[in-house]
Amino acid sequence: MMYDYEWDRIKIWLEQYGAIGEEVAKAEEITRLDLSGHSLKELPESIGVLSHLLVLNLSNNKLSTLPESMKKLQKLSNLDLRRNKFAVLPDFLSLLPLRSLNASGNKLESLSFLSLFSELRVLDISSNLITDVAGAFCSENQLRTLNLSSNYIKKFEVEGSSLEELLRLNLSRNLLSELSSSFSRMENLEELDLSDNQIEKIDESFFELDVELLDLSLNQLGALHLFGLDSLEEIILDENPLESLTIDESFAPYLREFSCEGCGLKEFVLPPSKNLELLCYSSNEIAAIPDAIEYYTKLIQLDIESNNIVNLPDSLANLVSLQTLYIKDNPLSEGAKKVIEVLAPDICDIRMKTGISIEKASREDIPHMAKLLNVLFAIESDFTFDYEKQFAGISRLYEYEGADMLVAKYEGKVVGMITMQRLISSAEGDYIGQMEDLVVEEEFRRMGVGSRLINKMRSIAQEYGYKRIQLAADVDNKNALEFYNRRGFVKTHLSIYHYKV
């Protein structure tokens, strides 16, 4: 058998970075390769011998070019180039059967290379220097998910049928000032994120879209008339300077979530959908809640905190499905407080101490979080508290790229916490979030702290595009089980087994 020098070279190089084990005997055995986070400035030409490679992760390096030999990787379907130093991408990438390409966090100024890609399904080009997308997409592309967030795009025009198969589009954190009629050409679009732009004007044809999720928060909309959007299930309008908001009876008949936080509104406008589960009008200038709120019997969460509300309609007590009511920072009358007592005081944050903040955990919070786990493990019989182990675990979690950690603080002290780790689900075919370590100090319970922690983490999961979030709870902790059920978590038929190694 002839000696393969190229394989020998790449094998030694890969072992040097811990990318493969010594047991790998030939190039054909390698189908997935993770070379992320090694500060690599270049790749060896011999990487081209990995002819069976399907997935290649090169994220978090210092690459600005790729070796020409990579065009031999004719089975490569998933390429991750996140957070490198690419100003342009090599033309030969279009010769590969790529289905997923992540080039976010680079220095790309043009999307001209995209016209050569016909098989891409998922493309993330966020956090680059893109200013123009005209002519970027070939007419026969197969794109389903497109992330262009955090660029410098001022105008987004869809040409012909170039994006008619697109399902998810993220244009957040750009410089868009208007939404043209070309958006209506994306007939299959389900999720659209336009948050944090400068949008002032929306063409009427936009409301013909079949989107299910729409985020228009943090824009410059001064007046908005909502109609159409027949398939819409969730809309976010937060932080727009709305002087006028009107809603037509035809608007979103299946809407489940409506959020209009911090818009300066004086009137509480009810969407026509009686399927509403979440309704948010917090941080406005609303003085009254309409009696018709009683017809929203599926409402699970109502957020009207930080307004000018004095009285509450007696009909509010008829919301039998309501699980969370945020109403603090309102000048409530004694009569309004009695309505809350009838409704169910334990779902309301009215007794919550002021000054409790929810924020991302810092390194300085780690010792306090480790101690707080003692409170949790005292409840959960499967675990025994060991400060050194818990400190080590929280510390490693803090350093882990795929983890998020939130704390609740009161007067600088950590009084609550929650963590979430990114997992890959074969069932979902994508990332999911595993929530753990939700705990609140005894003194601060029944004040909405746990709800705020879990809601914030849920928002983070949605921002990442996780397909689901999951958690485990002690079967004997009835309070925790009820807490999760009331916040939309559904008990599965699975049991959790541990095997100590």
CSV table of C-alpha atoms in Angstrom, one decimal, residues 88-479:
chain,number,residue,atom,x,y,z
A,88,VAL,CA,-14.2,38.4,1.0
A,89,LEU,CA,-15.1,34.7,0.8
A,90,PRO,CA,-13.3,32.5,-1.7
A,91,ASP,CA,-15.1,31.9,-5.0
A,92,PHE,CA,-14.5,28.1,-4.9
A,93,LEU,CA,-17.0,27.8,-1.9
A,94,SER,CA,-19.7,28.0,-4.5
A,95,LEU,CA,-18.4,24.7,-6.0
A,96,LEU,CA,-19.2,22.9,-2.7
A,97,PRO,CA,-22.6,21.4,-1.9
A,98,LEU,CA,-23.1,23.8,1.1
A,99,ARG,CA,-26.5,23.8,2.7
A,100,SER,CA,-25.6,25.9,5.7
A,101,LEU,CA,-23.0,28.8,5.8
A,102,ASN,CA,-22.4,30.9,8.8
A,103,ALA,CA,-20.0,33.9,8.1
A,104,SER,CA,-21.3,36.2,10.9
A,105,GLY,CA,-18.9,38.5,12.7
A,106,ASN,CA,-16.4,39.0,9.8
A,107,LYS,CA,-15.5,42.1,7.7
A,108,LEU,CA,-17.6,41.3,4.6
A,109,GLU,CA,-18.7,44.4,2.6
A,110,SER,CA,-20.4,42.7,-0.3
A,111,LEU,CA,-22.9,39.9,-0.9
A,112,SER,CA,-22.0,39.5,-4.6
A,113,PHE,CA,-20.6,36.0,-3.9
A,114,LEU,CA,-24.1,34.8,-3.1
A,115,SER,CA,-25.3,34.8,-6.7
A,116,LEU,CA,-23.1,31.8,-7.2
A,117,PHE,CA,-24.7,29.7,-4.5
A,118,SER,CA,-27.7,27.7,-5.5
A,119,GLU,CA,-28.1,25.0,-2.8
A,120,LEU,CA,-27.8,27.1,0.4
A,121,ARG,CA,-30.7,26.6,2.8
A,122,VAL,CA,-29.3,28.5,5.8
A,123,LEU,CA,-27.2,31.6,5.6
A,124,ASP,CA,-26.0,33.8,8.5
A,125,ILE,CA,-24.1,36.9,7.4
A,126,SER,CA,-24.9,39.0,10.4
A,127,SER,CA,-22.5,41.4,12.1
A,128,ASN,CA,-20.6,42.3,9.0
A,129,LEU,CA,-20.2,45.6,6.9
A,130,ILE,CA,-22.9,45.0,4.4
A,131,THR,CA,-24.6,48.1,3.0
A,132,ASP,CA,-26.3,46.8,-0.2
A,133,VAL,CA,-28.2,43.5,-1.0
A,134,ALA,CA,-29.3,44.4,-4.6
A,135,GLY,CA,-28.8,41.5,-7.0
A,136,ALA,CA,-27.2,39.3,-4.3
A,137,PHE,CA,-29.6,36.4,-4.5
A,138,CYS,CA,-29.8,34.1,-7.5
A,139,SER,CA,-33.3,33.5,-8.9
A,140,GLU,CA,-33.1,29.7,-8.2
A,141,ASN,CA,-31.7,29.7,-4.7
A,142,GLN,CA,-33.1,27.4,-2.0
A,143,LEU,CA,-32.7,29.8,1.0
A,144,ARG,CA,-35.0,29.0,3.9
A,145,THR,CA,-33.3,31.0,6.7
A,146,LEU,CA,-31.4,34.3,6.1
A,147,ASN,CA,-29.8,36.4,8.9
A,148,LEU,CA,-28.6,39.8,7.9
A,149,SER,CA,-28.8,41.5,11.3
A,150,SER,CA,-26.3,44.0,12.6
A,151,ASN,CA,-25.2,45.4,9.2
A,152,TYR,CA,-25.6,48.8,7.6
A,153,ILE,CA,-28.4,48.0,5.1
A,154,LYS,CA,-30.5,51.1,4.3
A,155,LYS,CA,-32.7,49.5,1.7
A,156,PHE,CA,-34.0,46.0,1.2
A,157,GLU,CA,-35.6,45.2,-2.1
A,158,VAL,CA,-36.7,41.7,-3.1
A,159,GLU,CA,-36.1,41.1,-6.8
A,160,GLY,CA,-38.6,38.9,-8.6
A,161,SER,CA,-39.0,35.4,-7.0
A,162,SER,CA,-35.4,35.3,-5.6
A,163,LEU,CA,-36.6,34.8,-2.0
A,164,GLU,CA,-40.0,33.2,-2.5
A,165,GLU,CA,-39.0,30.1,-0.6
A,166,LEU,CA,-37.6,32.0,2.4
A,167,LEU,CA,-39.2,31.1,5.8
A,168,ARG,CA,-37.1,33.1,8.3
A,169,LEU,CA,-35.6,36.6,7.7
A,170,ASN,CA,-33.6,38.6,10.3
A,171,LEU,CA,-32.9,42.2,9.3
A,172,SER,CA,-32.7,43.6,12.9
A,173,ARG,CA,-30.1,46.2,13.8
A,174,ASN,CA,-29.7,47.8,10.3
A,175,LEU,CA,-30.6,51.2,8.9
A,176,LEU,CA,-33.9,50.6,7.2
A,177,SER,CA,-36.3,53.6,7.1
A,178,GLU,CA,-39.2,52.0,5.2
A,179,LEU,CA,-40.6,48.7,4.2
A,180,SER,CA,-41.4,48.6,0.5
A,181,SER,CA,-43.9,46.6,-1.5
A,182,SER,CA,-41.3,44.1,-2.4
A,183,PHE,CA,-41.6,42.4,1.0
A,184,SER,CA,-44.9,41.0,-0.1
A,185,ARG,CA,-43.1,38.9,-2.7
A,186,MET,CA,-41.8,36.6,0.1
A,187,GLU,CA,-45.0,34.5,0.0
A,188,ASN,CA,-43.8,31.8,2.3
A,189,LEU,CA,-42.2,33.9,5.0
A,190,GLU,CA,-43.1,32.8,8.6
A,191,GLU,CA,-40.7,34.7,10.8
A,192,LEU,CA,-39.6,38.3,10.2
A,193,ASP,CA,-37.3,40.3,12.6
A,194,LEU,CA,-37.1,44.1,11.7
A,195,SER,CA,-36.3,45.3,15.2
A,196,ASP,CA,-33.8,48.1,15.9
A,197,ASN,CA,-33.9,49.9,12.6
A,198,GLN,CA,-35.2,53.4,11.7
A,199,ILE,CA,-38.5,52.4,10.1
A,200,GLU,CA,-41.0,55.2,9.8
A,201,LYS,CA,-43.1,54.0,6.9
A,202,ILE,CA,-44.7,50.6,5.9
A,203,ASP,CA,-46.2,49.9,2.5
A,204,GLU,CA,-49.8,48.6,2.7
A,205,SER,CA,-48.9,45.5,0.7
A,206,PHE,CA,-46.7,44.4,3.7
A,207,PHE,CA,-49.8,43.5,5.6
A,208,GLU,CA,-50.6,40.8,3.0
A,209,LEU,CA,-47.7,38.7,4.3
A,210,ASP,CA,-48.4,35.3,5.9
A,211,VAL,CA,-45.8,35.7,8.6
A,212,GLU,CA,-46.5,34.1,12.0
A,213,LEU,CA,-43.9,36.1,14.0
A,214,LEU,CA,-43.2,39.8,13.4
A,215,ASP,CA,-40.8,42.0,15.4
A,216,LEU,CA,-41.0,45.7,14.7
A,217,SER,CA,-39.6,46.9,18.0
A,218,LEU,CA,-37.1,49.8,18.4
A,219,ASN,CA,-38.1,51.6,15.3
A,220,GLN,CA,-39.5,55.1,14.6
A,221,LEU,CA,-43.1,54.3,13.9
A,222,GLY,CA,-45.2,57.3,14.9
A,223,ALA,CA,-48.6,56.1,13.6
A,224,LEU,CA,-49.6,52.5,12.8
A,225,HIS,CA,-52.8,51.0,11.5
A,226,LEU,CA,-52.8,47.2,11.9
A,227,PHE,CA,-54.9,45.0,9.5
A,228,GLY,CA,-54.5,41.8,7.6
A,229,LEU,CA,-51.5,39.6,8.5
A,230,ASP,CA,-54.0,36.7,8.6
A,231,SER,CA,-51.5,34.1,9.9
A,232,LEU,CA,-49.8,36.2,12.5
A,233,GLU,CA,-49.4,34.7,16.0
A,234,GLU,CA,-47.0,37.1,17.6
A,235,ILE,CA,-46.1,40.7,17.1
A,236,ILE,CA,-43.7,43.0,19.0
A,237,LEU,CA,-44.0,46.8,18.7
A,238,ASP,CA,-42.0,47.8,21.8
A,239,GLU,CA,-40.2,51.1,22.0
A,240,ASN,CA,-41.8,52.9,19.0
A,241,PRO,CA,-42.8,56.5,19.5
A,242,LEU,CA,-46.4,55.7,18.6
A,243,GLU,CA,-48.8,58.7,18.8
A,244,SER,CA,-51.5,56.7,17.2
A,245,LEU,CA,-52.3,52.9,17.2
A,246,THR,CA,-55.4,51.6,15.5
A,247,ILE,CA,-56.3,48.0,14.9
A,248,ASP,CA,-58.8,46.8,12.3
A,249,GLU,CA,-61.2,43.9,13.0
A,250,SER,CA,-59.5,42.0,10.2
A,251,PHE,CA,-56.1,42.0,12.0
A,252,ALA,CA,-54.5,38.7,12.9
A,253,PRO,CA,-57.5,36.5,13.8
A,254,TYR,CA,-55.1,33.8,15.4
A,255,LEU,CA,-52.9,36.2,17.3
A,256,ARG,CA,-51.5,34.8,20.6
A,257,GLU,CA,-49.0,37.4,21.7
A,258,PHE,CA,-49.1,41.2,21.4
A,259,SER,CA,-46.5,43.5,22.9
A,260,CYS,CA,-46.4,47.2,22.8
A,261,GLU,CA,-44.1,48.2,25.6
A,262,GLY,CA,-42.7,51.7,26.1
A,263,CYS,CA,-44.5,53.4,23.2
A,264,GLY,CA,-46.0,56.4,25.0
A,265,LEU,CA,-49.5,55.3,24.4
A,266,LYS,CA,-52.4,56.7,26.3
A,267,GLU,CA,-55.1,54.2,25.1
A,268,PHE,CA,-55.3,50.5,25.8
A,269,VAL,CA,-56.2,49.1,22.4
A,270,LEU,CA,-57.5,45.5,22.3
A,271,PRO,CA,-56.6,43.3,19.3
A,272,PRO,CA,-59.6,41.4,17.9
A,273,SER,CA,-58.2,37.9,18.4
A,274,LYS,CA,-59.7,36.1,21.4
A,275,ASN,CA,-56.8,33.6,21.3
A,276,LEU,CA,-54.5,36.0,23.0
A,277,GLU,CA,-52.3,34.4,25.6
A,278,LEU,CA,-49.8,37.3,26.2
A,279,LEU,CA,-50.7,41.0,26.2
A,280,CYS,CA,-48.1,43.7,27.1
A,281,TYR,CA,-48.7,47.4,27.4
A,282,SER,CA,-46.1,48.1,30.1
A,283,SER,CA,-44.3,51.5,30.4
A,284,ASN,CA,-46.9,53.6,28.6
A,285,GLU,CA,-49.2,56.3,29.8
A,286,ILE,CA,-52.4,54.3,30.0
A,287,ALA,CA,-54.9,55.3,32.6
A,288,ALA,CA,-57.8,52.8,32.1
A,289,ILE,CA,-58.3,49.2,31.2
A,290,PRO,CA,-61.4,48.5,29.0
A,291,ASP,CA,-64.1,46.3,30.4
A,292,ALA,CA,-63.9,44.2,27.3
A,293,ILE,CA,-60.7,42.6,28.7
A,294,GLU,CA,-63.0,40.0,30.2
A,295,TYR,CA,-63.6,38.4,26.8
A,296,TYR,CA,-59.9,37.3,26.6
A,297,THR,CA,-60.4,34.2,28.5
A,298,LYS,CA,-57.3,32.5,27.2
A,299,LEU,CA,-55.0,35.2,28.4
A,300,ILE,CA,-52.1,33.8,30.5
A,301,GLN,CA,-49.9,36.8,31.0
A,302,LEU,CA,-50.9,40.5,31.3
A,303,ASP,CA,-48.2,43.1,31.7
A,304,ILE,CA,-49.5,46.6,32.4
A,305,GLU,CA,-46.8,47.8,34.9
A,306,SER,CA,-45.5,51.3,34.8
A,307,ASN,CA,-48.6,53.1,33.6
A,308,ASN,CA,-51.0,55.6,35.2
A,309,ILE,CA,-53.7,53.1,36.1
A,310,VAL,CA,-55.8,53.9,39.2
A,311,ASN,CA,-58.8,51.7,38.8
A,312,LEU,CA,-59.2,48.2,37.4
A,313,PRO,CA,-62.5,46.8,35.9
A,314,ASP,CA,-64.2,44.2,38.0
A,315,SER,CA,-64.3,42.1,34.8
A,316,LEU,CA,-60.6,41.5,35.2
A,317,ALA,CA,-61.4,38.9,37.8
A,318,ASN,CA,-63.0,36.8,35.1
A,319,LEU,CA,-59.7,36.0,33.5
A,320,VAL,CA,-59.6,32.5,34.8
A,321,SER,CA,-56.6,31.4,32.7
A,322,LEU,CA,-54.4,34.3,33.9
A,323,GLN,CA,-51.1,33.1,35.4
A,324,THR,CA,-49.0,36.2,35.6
A,325,LEU,CA,-50.1,39.8,36.2
A,326,TYR,CA,-47.4,42.6,36.1
A,327,ILE,CA,-49.0,45.7,37.5
A,328,LYS,CA,-46.4,47.4,39.8
A,329,ASP,CA,-45.5,51.1,39.4
A,330,ASN,CA,-49.1,52.1,39.0
A,331,PRO,CA,-51.1,54.5,41.4
A,332,LEU,CA,-53.6,51.7,42.2
A,333,SER,CA,-56.6,52.6,44.3
A,334,GLU,CA,-57.8,50.3,47.2
A,335,GLY,CA,-60.6,49.2,44.9
A,336,ALA,CA,-58.1,48.0,42.3
A,337,LYS,CA,-56.2,46.1,44.9
A,338,LYS,CA,-59.4,44.3,45.9
A,339,VAL,CA,-60.0,43.2,42.3
A,340,ILE,CA,-56.5,41.7,42.4
A,341,GLU,CA,-57.3,39.9,45.6
A,342,VAL,CA,-60.4,38.3,43.9
A,343,LEU,CA,-58.4,37.5,40.8
A,344,ALA,CA,-55.5,35.7,42.7
A,345,PRO,CA,-52.9,37.7,44.5
A,346,ASP,CA,-50.2,35.1,44.1
A,347,ILE,CA,-49.9,35.6,40.4
A,348,CYS,CA,-49.4,39.4,40.8
A,349,ASP,CA,-46.1,41.3,41.3
A,350,ILE,CA,-47.8,44.0,43.3
A,351,ARG,CA,-46.1,42.9,46.5
A,352,MET,CA,-42.7,42.8,44.9
A,353,LYS,CA,-40.0,44.9,46.5
A,354,THR,CA,-38.9,47.7,44.2
A,355,GLY,CA,-35.3,47.9,43.0
A,356,ILE,CA,-34.9,44.2,42.0
A,357,SER,CA,-33.1,43.9,38.7
A,358,ILE,CA,-32.6,41.0,36.3
A,359,GLU,CA,-29.2,41.0,34.7
A,360,LYS,CA,-26.6,38.8,33.1
A,361,ALA,CA,-24.4,37.2,35.7
A,362,SER,CA,-20.9,38.6,36.2
A,363,ARG,CA,-17.8,36.8,37.3
A,364,GLU,CA,-18.2,38.5,40.7
A,365,ASP,CA,-21.6,36.8,41.1
A,366,ILE,CA,-20.3,33.2,40.8
A,367,PRO,CA,-19.6,32.7,44.6
A,368,HIS,CA,-23.0,34.0,45.5
A,369,MET,CA,-24.7,31.8,42.8
A,370,ALA,CA,-22.9,28.8,44.2
A,371,LYS,CA,-24.1,29.5,47.7
A,372,LEU,CA,-27.7,30.0,46.4
A,373,LEU,CA,-27.7,26.5,45.0
A,374,ASN,CA,-27.8,25.3,48.6
A,375,VAL,CA,-31.4,26.7,48.7
A,376,LEU,CA,-32.3,24.7,45.6
A,377,PHE,CA,-30.6,21.4,46.6
A,378,ALA,CA,-32.4,21.6,50.0
A,379,ILE,CA,-35.6,21.1,48.0
A,380,GLU,CA,-34.4,18.6,45.4
A,381,SER,CA,-33.7,15.3,47.0
A,382,ASP,CA,-31.5,14.0,44.1
A,383,PHE,CA,-28.7,16.4,44.9
A,384,THR,CA,-26.4,17.1,47.9
A,385,PHE,CA,-24.9,20.6,48.3
A,386,ASP,CA,-21.1,20.8,48.0
A,387,TYR,CA,-19.9,24.4,47.7
A,388,GLU,CA,-16.6,23.5,46.1
A,389,LYS,CA,-18.3,21.4,43.4
A,390,GLN,CA,-21.1,24.0,42.9
A,391,PHE,CA,-18.5,26.8,42.6
A,392,ALA,CA,-16.5,24.8,40.1
A,393,GLY,CA,-19.6,24.0,38.1
A,394,ILE,CA,-20.9,27.6,38.0
A,395,SER,CA,-17.4,28.8,37.0
A,396,ARG,CA,-17.2,26.4,34.1
A,397,LEU,CA,-20.7,27.3,33.0
A,398,TYR,CA,-19.7,31.0,33.1
A,399,GLU,CA,-16.8,30.3,30.7
A,400,TYR,CA,-18.9,28.1,28.4
A,401,GLU,CA,-19.8,29.8,25.1
A,402,GLY,CA,-23.1,27.9,24.9
A,403,ALA,CA,-24.4,29.0,28.3
A,404,ASP,CA,-26.5,32.0,29.6
A,405,MET,CA,-26.7,32.9,33.2
A,406,LEU,CA,-29.1,35.5,34.8
A,407,VAL,CA,-29.3,36.8,38.3
A,408,ALA,CA,-31.9,38.8,40.3
A,409,LYS,CA,-30.3,41.4,42.5
A,410,TYR,CA,-31.6,43.5,45.3
A,411,GLU,CA,-29.4,46.2,46.7
A,412,GLY,CA,-26.4,44.6,45.1
A,413,LYS,CA,-27.1,41.1,46.5
A,414,VAL,CA,-27.9,38.0,44.4
A,415,VAL,CA,-31.3,36.8,45.5
A,416,GLY,CA,-32.2,34.6,42.5
A,417,MET,CA,-30.7,32.9,39.5
A,418,ILE,CA,-31.3,30.8,36.4
A,419,THR,CA,-29.0,29.1,33.9
A,420,MET,CA,-29.5,27.8,30.3
A,421,GLN,CA,-27.3,25.7,28.2
A,422,ARG,CA,-27.4,25.2,24.4
A,423,LEU,CA,-28.0,21.6,23.3
A,424,ILE,CA,-28.6,20.0,19.9
A,425,SER,CA,-31.8,18.1,19.5
A,426,SER,CA,-31.9,15.3,16.9
A,427,ALA,CA,-35.7,15.4,17.2
A,428,GLU,CA,-35.9,19.2,16.5
A,429,GLY,CA,-32.9,19.1,14.1
A,430,ASP,CA,-31.6,22.2,15.6
A,431,TYR,CA,-30.5,24.0,18.9
A,432,ILE,CA,-32.7,23.9,22.0
A,433,GLY,CA,-32.2,25.4,25.5
A,434,GLN,CA,-31.8,23.4,28.7
A,435,MET,CA,-32.9,25.5,31.7
A,436,GLU,CA,-31.5,24.7,35.1
A,437,ASP,CA,-30.8,26.2,38.5
A,438,LEU,CA,-33.9,28.4,38.8
A,439,VAL,CA,-33.9,29.4,42.5
A,440,VAL,CA,-35.1,32.5,44.5
A,441,GLU,CA,-34.2,33.3,48.1
A,442,GLU,CA,-37.1,32.5,50.5
A,443,GLU,CA,-37.6,36.2,51.4
A,444,PHE,CA,-38.1,37.2,47.8
A,445,ARG,CA,-40.6,34.5,46.7
A,446,ARG,CA,-44.1,35.2,45.5
A,447,MET,CA,-42.9,38.6,44.3
A,448,GLY,CA,-42.6,37.8,40.6
A,449,VAL,CA,-38.8,37.3,40.7
A,450,GLY,CA,-39.0,33.7,39.4
A,451,SER,CA,-41.3,34.8,36.6
A,452,ARG,CA,-39.1,37.6,35.6
A,453,LEU,CA,-36.0,35.3,35.5
A,454,ILE,CA,-37.8,32.7,33.4
A,455,ASN,CA,-39.4,35.2,31.1
A,456,LYS,CA,-36.1,36.9,30.4
A,457,MET,CA,-34.4,33.6,29.7
A,458,ARG,CA,-37.3,32.6,27.4
A,459,SER,CA,-36.7,35.8,25.5
A,460,ILE,CA,-33.0,35.0,25.1
A,461,ALA,CA,-33.9,31.5,23.8
A,462,GLN,CA,-36.3,33.1,21.2
A,463,GLU,CA,-33.6,35.6,20.2
A,464,TYR,CA,-31.2,32.7,19.5
A,465,GLY,CA,-33.8,30.9,17.5
A,466,TYR,CA,-33.9,27.8,19.8
A,467,LYS,CA,-36.6,25.4,18.7
A,468,ARG,CA,-37.7,24.7,22.3
A,469,ILE,CA,-36.6,25.1,25.9
A,470,GLN,CA,-36.8,22.3,28.4
A,471,LEU,CA,-36.2,21.8,32.1
A,472,ALA,CA,-36.3,19.1,34.8
A,473,ALA,CA,-38.1,19.5,38.1
A,474,ASP,CA,-38.3,17.4,41.3
A,475,VAL,CA,-41.5,15.3,41.1
A,476,ASP,CA,-42.2,16.0,44.8
A,477,ASN,CA,-41.8,19.8,44.5
A,478,LYS,CA,-45.5,20.6,43.9
A,479,ASN,CA,-44.9,24.4,44.0
